[in-house]
């Protein structure tokens, strides 16, 4: 039997691939070493060993920065894919050993986290005590990137996403309400027509928040052509305080109302006529996730746990 030179060649180790992938991502040895918990000399040695094993130069090193060589740019994609597959293999093995054990990295958007996490954490504590739930609060774009790269396992966020390779497990729909300062003509009213949004000074979250995009969509549906952006805020708590100060009005999802509006006596809540503007919240996972059955079971358990909240819980077919 003839043995090719390729088969005789040494194979790169996972540690070498992990070191190179970190440098390719950060383009900085110190930052890359910190990201993967490796000393800088060890990381430099691992990358150099990988270059020797592969017989190619992966990095162009200068005194001030690190650049990928043309070969490094091509092989960084391959290295990342290999590491993702190894991660999937480990997750598969962990899921086979025992469901609802080990780490579960859950990503949550900021306009959901403060209002749903108490229910989620209570459910996990009571029903899945051996599950190591790790929560990451980030905006939607970062969460989706974390899911597709394997940094996160499961997301809790507003849908639809329309992202290939991502499966949505709908949990519930919730209405938006109008929050106004005291004395506002729509404050405390029921049956507010959506068309009223055409003339209101609507305060929004900063760009990057999906709730901002949803509010703009609601305004467009109401026939408002311009983007009502005069003042923005980084979070709902600040947004509501701006309303209390008389700067305008805002839209809140029903799950946020009790937490946010009880902080000030200068606020009123108004409700839209049916059908009210809504948003849908779901869990999202990768297509073909190793722990798919666990995530589906968790979604079913969450639907039951969320029933006391002011939402319309959905079935699996929604």
CSV table of C-alpha atoms in Angstrom, one decimal:
chain,number,residue,atom,x,y,z
A,1,UNK,CA,0.0,0.0,0.0
A,2,UNK,CA,1.3,3.4,-0.9
A,3,UNK,CA,1.1,6.1,1.8
A,4,UNK,CA,0.9,9.7,0.5
A,5,UNK,CA,3.0,12.5,1.9
A,6,UNK,CA,-0.2,14.2,3.1
A,7,UNK,CA,-1.0,11.2,5.4
A,8,UNK,CA,2.5,11.2,6.7
A,9,UNK,CA,2.4,14.8,7.6
A,10,UNK,CA,1.8,15.8,11.2
A,11,UNK,CA,-1.8,16.9,12.0
A,12,UNK,CA,-2.5,20.2,13.7
A,13,UNK,CA,-3.8,20.0,17.3
A,14,UNK,CA,-7.1,21.6,18.5
A,15,UNK,CA,-5.1,23.9,20.8
A,16,UNK,CA,-3.1,25.2,17.7
A,17,UNK,CA,-6.3,25.7,15.7
A,18,UNK,CA,-8.0,27.4,18.7
A,19,UNK,CA,-5.0,29.8,19.1
A,20,UNK,CA,-4.9,30.7,15.5
A,21,UNK,CA,-8.6,31.2,15.3
A,22,UNK,CA,-8.5,33.6,18.2
A,23,UNK,CA,-5.7,35.6,16.6
A,24,UNK,CA,-7.5,35.7,13.3
A,25,UNK,CA,-10.6,37.1,15.2
A,26,UNK,CA,-8.8,39.7,17.3
A,27,UNK,CA,-5.7,40.4,15.2
A,28,UNK,CA,-3.9,41.0,18.5
A,29,UNK,CA,-1.9,38.5,20.4
A,30,UNK,CA,-2.7,39.8,23.9
A,31,UNK,CA,-6.4,40.1,23.3
A,32,UNK,CA,-6.5,36.7,21.6
A,33,UNK,CA,-4.7,35.1,24.5
A,34,UNK,CA,-7.1,36.7,27.0
A,35,UNK,CA,-10.1,35.5,25.0
A,36,UNK,CA,-9.2,31.8,25.2
A,37,UNK,CA,-7.5,31.8,28.6
A,38,UNK,CA,-4.0,31.1,27.3
A,39,UNK,CA,-0.7,32.9,28.1
A,40,UNK,CA,0.6,35.1,25.3
A,41,UNK,CA,3.9,33.1,24.9
A,42,UNK,CA,1.9,29.8,24.7
A,43,UNK,CA,-0.4,31.3,22.1
A,44,UNK,CA,2.4,32.6,20.0
A,45,UNK,CA,4.1,29.2,20.2
A,46,UNK,CA,0.9,27.4,19.2
A,47,UNK,CA,0.5,29.6,16.1
A,48,UNK,CA,4.1,29.1,15.2
A,49,UNK,CA,3.8,25.4,15.6
A,50,UNK,CA,0.7,25.4,13.4
A,51,UNK,CA,2.5,27.3,10.7
A,52,UNK,CA,5.3,24.7,10.8
A,53,UNK,CA,2.9,21.8,10.7
A,54,UNK,CA,1.0,23.2,7.7
A,55,UNK,CA,4.0,24.5,6.0
A,56,UNK,CA,2.5,28.0,5.3
A,57,UNK,CA,2.8,31.4,6.8
A,58,UNK,CA,-0.5,32.4,8.4
A,59,UNK,CA,0.3,35.8,9.9
A,60,UNK,CA,2.2,38.9,8.9
A,61,UNK,CA,3.7,40.3,12.1
A,62,UNK,CA,4.7,43.9,12.5
A,63,UNK,CA,5.7,45.9,15.5
A,64,UNK,CA,2.3,47.4,16.0
A,65,UNK,CA,-0.3,44.9,14.6
A,66,UNK,CA,-1.0,41.5,13.3
A,67,UNK,CA,-2.4,40.8,9.8
A,68,UNK,CA,-3.6,37.6,8.2
A,69,UNK,CA,-1.6,36.5,5.2
A,70,UNK,CA,-3.6,35.4,2.1
A,71,UNK,CA,-3.2,31.8,3.2
A,72,UNK,CA,-4.2,32.8,6.8
A,73,UNK,CA,-7.4,34.3,5.5
A,74,UNK,CA,-8.4,31.1,3.7
A,75,UNK,CA,-7.4,28.8,6.5
A,76,UNK,CA,-9.0,30.8,9.2
A,77,UNK,CA,-12.4,29.9,7.8
A,78,UNK,CA,-11.5,26.3,7.8
A,79,UNK,CA,-10.1,26.4,11.4
A,80,UNK,CA,-13.3,28.1,12.6
A,81,UNK,CA,-15.4,25.4,10.9
A,82,UNK,CA,-13.4,22.6,12.5
A,83,UNK,CA,-13.7,24.1,16.0
A,84,UNK,CA,-17.5,24.6,15.5
A,85,UNK,CA,-17.8,20.9,14.5
A,86,UNK,CA,-15.8,19.8,17.6
A,87,UNK,CA,-18.0,22.0,19.8
A,88,UNK,CA,-21.1,20.3,18.2
A,89,UNK,CA,-19.6,16.9,18.8
A,90,UNK,CA,-19.0,17.7,22.5
A,91,UNK,CA,-22.6,19.1,22.8
A,92,UNK,CA,-24.0,16.0,21.2
A,93,UNK,CA,-22.1,13.8,23.6
A,94,UNK,CA,-23.2,15.9,26.6
A,95,UNK,CA,-26.8,15.7,25.5
A,96,UNK,CA,-26.6,11.9,25.1
A,97,UNK,CA,-25.1,11.4,28.5
A,98,UNK,CA,-27.9,13.2,30.4
A,99,UNK,CA,-30.5,15.8,29.3
A,100,UNK,CA,-30.8,19.1,31.1
A,101,UNK,CA,-27.3,18.9,32.5
A,102,UNK,CA,-24.1,20.8,31.8
A,103,UNK,CA,-24.0,24.4,30.5
A,104,UNK,CA,-26.8,26.1,28.6
A,105,UNK,CA,-25.8,29.5,27.2
A,106,UNK,CA,-29.0,31.5,26.8
A,107,UNK,CA,-29.0,34.8,25.0
A,108,UNK,CA,-31.7,37.4,25.8
A,109,UNK,CA,-32.6,40.8,24.3
A,110,UNK,CA,-32.6,43.7,26.8
A,111,UNK,CA,-36.4,44.4,26.3
A,112,UNK,CA,-37.2,40.9,27.5
A,113,UNK,CA,-34.5,40.1,30.0
A,114,UNK,CA,-35.8,42.1,33.1
A,115,UNK,CA,-39.4,41.0,32.7
A,116,UNK,CA,-39.1,37.3,31.7
A,117,UNK,CA,-35.9,36.1,33.4
A,118,UNK,CA,-37.5,35.8,36.9
A,119,UNK,CA,-39.9,33.2,35.4
A,120,UNK,CA,-37.2,31.5,33.4
A,121,UNK,CA,-34.8,31.3,36.3
A,122,UNK,CA,-37.5,30.0,38.6
A,123,UNK,CA,-38.5,27.3,36.1
A,124,UNK,CA,-34.9,26.1,35.6
A,125,UNK,CA,-34.2,26.1,39.3
A,126,UNK,CA,-37.3,24.1,40.2
A,127,UNK,CA,-37.5,21.7,37.2
A,128,UNK,CA,-33.9,21.4,35.9
A,129,UNK,CA,-31.6,21.8,39.0
A,130,UNK,CA,-28.6,20.2,37.2
A,131,UNK,CA,-28.7,22.6,34.3
A,132,UNK,CA,-26.0,25.3,34.4
A,133,UNK,CA,-27.9,28.2,32.9
A,134,UNK,CA,-25.6,31.0,31.7
A,135,UNK,CA,-27.4,34.2,30.6
A,136,UNK,CA,-26.1,36.7,28.1
A,137,UNK,CA,-28.0,40.0,27.5
A,138,UNK,CA,-27.3,41.4,24.1
A,139,UNK,CA,-29.0,43.0,21.2
A,140,UNK,CA,-30.5,40.8,18.5
A,141,UNK,CA,-27.7,41.1,15.9
A,142,UNK,CA,-25.1,40.1,18.4
A,143,UNK,CA,-27.3,37.2,19.7
A,144,UNK,CA,-27.7,35.8,16.2
A,145,UNK,CA,-24.0,36.0,15.6
A,146,UNK,CA,-23.4,34.2,18.9
A,147,UNK,CA,-25.9,31.5,18.0
A,148,UNK,CA,-24.5,30.8,14.5
A,149,UNK,CA,-20.9,30.8,15.7
A,150,UNK,CA,-21.6,28.5,18.6
A,151,UNK,CA,-20.9,31.0,21.3
A,152,UNK,CA,-24.6,30.8,22.4
A,153,UNK,CA,-26.9,27.7,22.5
A,154,UNK,CA,-30.4,29.2,22.7
A,155,UNK,CA,-31.9,32.7,22.3
A,156,UNK,CA,-35.0,34.3,23.9
A,157,UNK,CA,-36.0,37.2,21.6
A,158,UNK,CA,-38.6,38.8,19.4
A,159,UNK,CA,-39.5,37.1,16.1
A,160,UNK,CA,-39.8,36.6,13.2
A,161,UNK,CA,-36.1,36.5,12.4
A,162,UNK,CA,-36.1,35.1,8.9
A,163,UNK,CA,-32.6,33.8,9.3
A,164,UNK,CA,-31.5,30.6,7.5
A,165,UNK,CA,-30.3,27.9,9.8
A,166,UNK,CA,-32.3,29.2,12.8
A,167,UNK,CA,-35.5,27.5,14.1
A,168,UNK,CA,-38.0,29.5,16.1
A,169,UNK,CA,-40.0,28.0,18.9
A,170,UNK,CA,-42.9,30.6,19.6
A,171,UNK,CA,-43.8,31.2,23.2
A,172,UNK,CA,-46.4,34.0,23.3
A,173,UNK,CA,-47.8,37.2,21.7
A,174,UNK,CA,-48.1,40.4,23.8
A,175,UNK,CA,-49.7,43.7,23.1
A,176,UNK,CA,-48.1,47.1,23.1
A,177,UNK,CA,-49.5,49.8,25.3
A,178,UNK,CA,-49.1,53.6,25.1
A,179,UNK,CA,-47.3,55.2,28.1
A,180,UNK,CA,-47.9,58.9,28.5
A,181,UNK,CA,-47.2,61.6,31.1
A,182,UNK,CA,-49.9,62.8,33.5
A,183,UNK,CA,-52.4,65.2,31.8
A,184,UNK,CA,-51.9,63.8,28.3
A,185,UNK,CA,-55.3,63.5,26.5
A,186,UNK,CA,-54.7,59.8,25.7
A,187,UNK,CA,-53.4,58.9,29.2
A,188,UNK,CA,-55.3,56.1,30.9
A,189,UNK,CA,-57.7,55.7,27.9
A,190,UNK,CA,-58.9,52.4,26.4
A,191,UNK,CA,-59.7,51.9,22.7
A,192,UNK,CA,-57.0,54.2,21.4
A,193,UNK,CA,-56.9,54.0,17.6
A,194,UNK,CA,-53.6,53.3,16.0
A,195,UNK,CA,-54.0,56.3,13.8
A,196,UNK,CA,-53.4,58.4,16.9
A,197,UNK,CA,-49.7,57.6,16.6
A,198,UNK,CA,-49.5,59.8,13.5
A,199,UNK,CA,-49.4,63.0,15.6
A,200,UNK,CA,-47.6,61.9,18.8
A,201,UNK,CA,-44.1,62.8,19.9
A,202,UNK,CA,-43.0,59.2,20.2
A,203,UNK,CA,-39.8,58.4,22.1
A,204,UNK,CA,-37.8,55.4,21.0
A,205,UNK,CA,-34.9,53.2,22.0
A,206,UNK,CA,-31.5,53.7,20.4
A,207,UNK,CA,-30.7,52.0,17.0
A,208,UNK,CA,-29.9,48.3,17.3
A,209,UNK,CA,-32.9,47.5,19.6
A,210,UNK,CA,-35.5,45.4,17.8
A,211,UNK,CA,-38.2,47.1,19.9
A,212,UNK,CA,-37.3,50.4,18.1
A,213,UNK,CA,-37.8,48.7,14.7
A,214,UNK,CA,-41.1,47.3,15.9
A,215,UNK,CA,-42.3,50.7,17.1
A,216,UNK,CA,-41.4,52.2,13.7
A,217,UNK,CA,-43.3,49.4,11.9
A,218,UNK,CA,-46.4,50.2,14.0
A,219,UNK,CA,-46.1,53.9,13.1
A,220,UNK,CA,-45.9,53.1,9.4
A,221,UNK,CA,-48.9,50.8,9.7
A,222,UNK,CA,-50.8,53.7,11.3
A,223,UNK,CA,-50.0,55.8,8.3
A,224,UNK,CA,-47.1,57.8,9.7
A,225,UNK,CA,-44.5,58.5,7.0
A,226,UNK,CA,-41.8,60.2,9.0
A,227,UNK,CA,-39.6,58.5,11.6
A,228,UNK,CA,-40.6,60.1,15.0
A,229,UNK,CA,-37.1,60.4,16.3
A,230,UNK,CA,-36.2,63.4,18.5
A,231,UNK,CA,-35.0,61.8,21.7
A,232,UNK,CA,-33.8,58.2,22.2
A,233,UNK,CA,-32.7,56.1,25.2
A,234,UNK,CA,-30.5,53.0,25.7
A,235,UNK,CA,-33.0,51.2,27.8
A,236,UNK,CA,-36.7,51.1,28.6
A,237,UNK,CA,-36.2,52.4,32.2
A,238,UNK,CA,-34.7,55.6,30.8
A,239,UNK,CA,-37.3,55.9,28.1
A,240,UNK,CA,-40.1,55.7,30.6
A,241,UNK,CA,-38.4,58.4,32.8
A,242,UNK,CA,-38.2,60.6,29.8
A,243,UNK,CA,-42.0,60.2,29.4
A,244,UNK,CA,-42.5,61.0,33.0
A,245,UNK,CA,-40.6,64.2,32.5
A,246,UNK,CA,-43.0,65.3,29.8
A,247,UNK,CA,-40.7,64.8,26.7
A,248,UNK,CA,-43.2,62.6,24.8
A,249,UNK,CA,-44.9,59.2,24.9
A,250,UNK,CA,-43.6,55.7,24.2
A,251,UNK,CA,-44.8,52.2,23.5
A,252,UNK,CA,-44.1,49.4,26.0
A,253,UNK,CA,-44.7,45.7,25.7
A,254,UNK,CA,-47.3,44.5,28.3
A,255,UNK,CA,-44.7,42.4,30.2
A,256,UNK,CA,-42.7,45.6,30.9
A,257,UNK,CA,-45.6,47.7,32.1
A,258,UNK,CA,-45.7,46.7,35.8
A,259,UNK,CA,-42.0,46.9,36.3
A,260,UNK,CA,-41.4,50.2,34.5
A,261,UNK,CA,-44.5,52.3,35.2
A,262,UNK,CA,-44.6,51.7,39.0
A,263,UNK,CA,-41.3,53.6,39.3
A,264,UNK,CA,-43.1,57.0,38.8
A,265,UNK,CA,-46.4,58.5,39.8
A,266,UNK,CA,-46.2,60.8,36.8
A,267,UNK,CA,-47.2,58.1,34.2
A,268,UNK,CA,-50.5,56.9,32.7
A,269,UNK,CA,-51.1,53.8,30.5
A,270,UNK,CA,-53.4,53.7,27.5
A,271,UNK,CA,-54.6,50.7,25.6
A,272,UNK,CA,-55.2,50.4,21.9
A,273,UNK,CA,-58.4,49.2,20.2
A,274,UNK,CA,-58.4,45.6,19.0
A,275,UNK,CA,-56.4,44.3,17.3
A,276,UNK,CA,-53.7,46.0,19.3
A,277,UNK,CA,-50.2,46.2,17.9
A,278,UNK,CA,-48.2,43.2,19.2
A,279,UNK,CA,-44.9,41.5,19.2
A,280,UNK,CA,-44.1,37.7,19.4
A,281,UNK,CA,-41.5,36.3,21.7
A,282,UNK,CA,-39.8,32.9,21.0
A,283,UNK,CA,-36.9,30.7,21.7
A,284,UNK,CA,-34.5,30.3,18.8
A,285,UNK,CA,-32.0,27.5,18.2
A,286,UNK,CA,-29.7,26.3,15.4
A,287,UNK,CA,-31.3,23.9,12.8
A,288,UNK,CA,-30.1,20.4,13.8
A,289,UNK,CA,-29.1,21.5,17.3
A,290,UNK,CA,-27.8,18.5,19.2
A,291,UNK,CA,-30.1,19.3,22.1
A,292,UNK,CA,-33.2,20.1,20.0
A,293,UNK,CA,-35.5,17.8,22.0
A,294,UNK,CA,-34.4,19.5,25.3
A,295,UNK,CA,-35.0,23.0,23.8
A,296,UNK,CA,-38.5,21.9,22.6
A,297,UNK,CA,-39.3,20.5,26.1
A,298,UNK,CA,-38.0,23.7,27.7
A,299,UNK,CA,-40.2,25.8,25.3
A,300,UNK,CA,-43.3,23.8,26.3
A,301,UNK,CA,-42.5,24.2,30.0
A,302,UNK,CA,-41.9,27.9,29.6
A,303,UNK,CA,-45.3,28.4,27.9
A,304,UNK,CA,-47.0,27.0,30.9
A,305,UNK,CA,-44.9,29.0,33.4
A,306,UNK,CA,-45.6,32.2,31.5
A,307,UNK,CA,-49.4,31.9,31.6
A,308,UNK,CA,-49.8,34.2,34.7
A,309,UNK,CA,-48.2,37.1,32.7
A,310,UNK,CA,-50.4,39.5,30.5
A,311,UNK,CA,-49.6,37.6,27.3
A,312,UNK,CA,-51.3,35.2,24.9
A,313,UNK,CA,-49.4,31.9,25.1
A,314,UNK,CA,-49.0,30.1,21.8
A,315,UNK,CA,-49.1,26.4,20.9
A,316,UNK,CA,-46.3,24.6,19.1
A,317,UNK,CA,-48.0,25.0,15.7
A,318,UNK,CA,-48.1,28.9,15.8
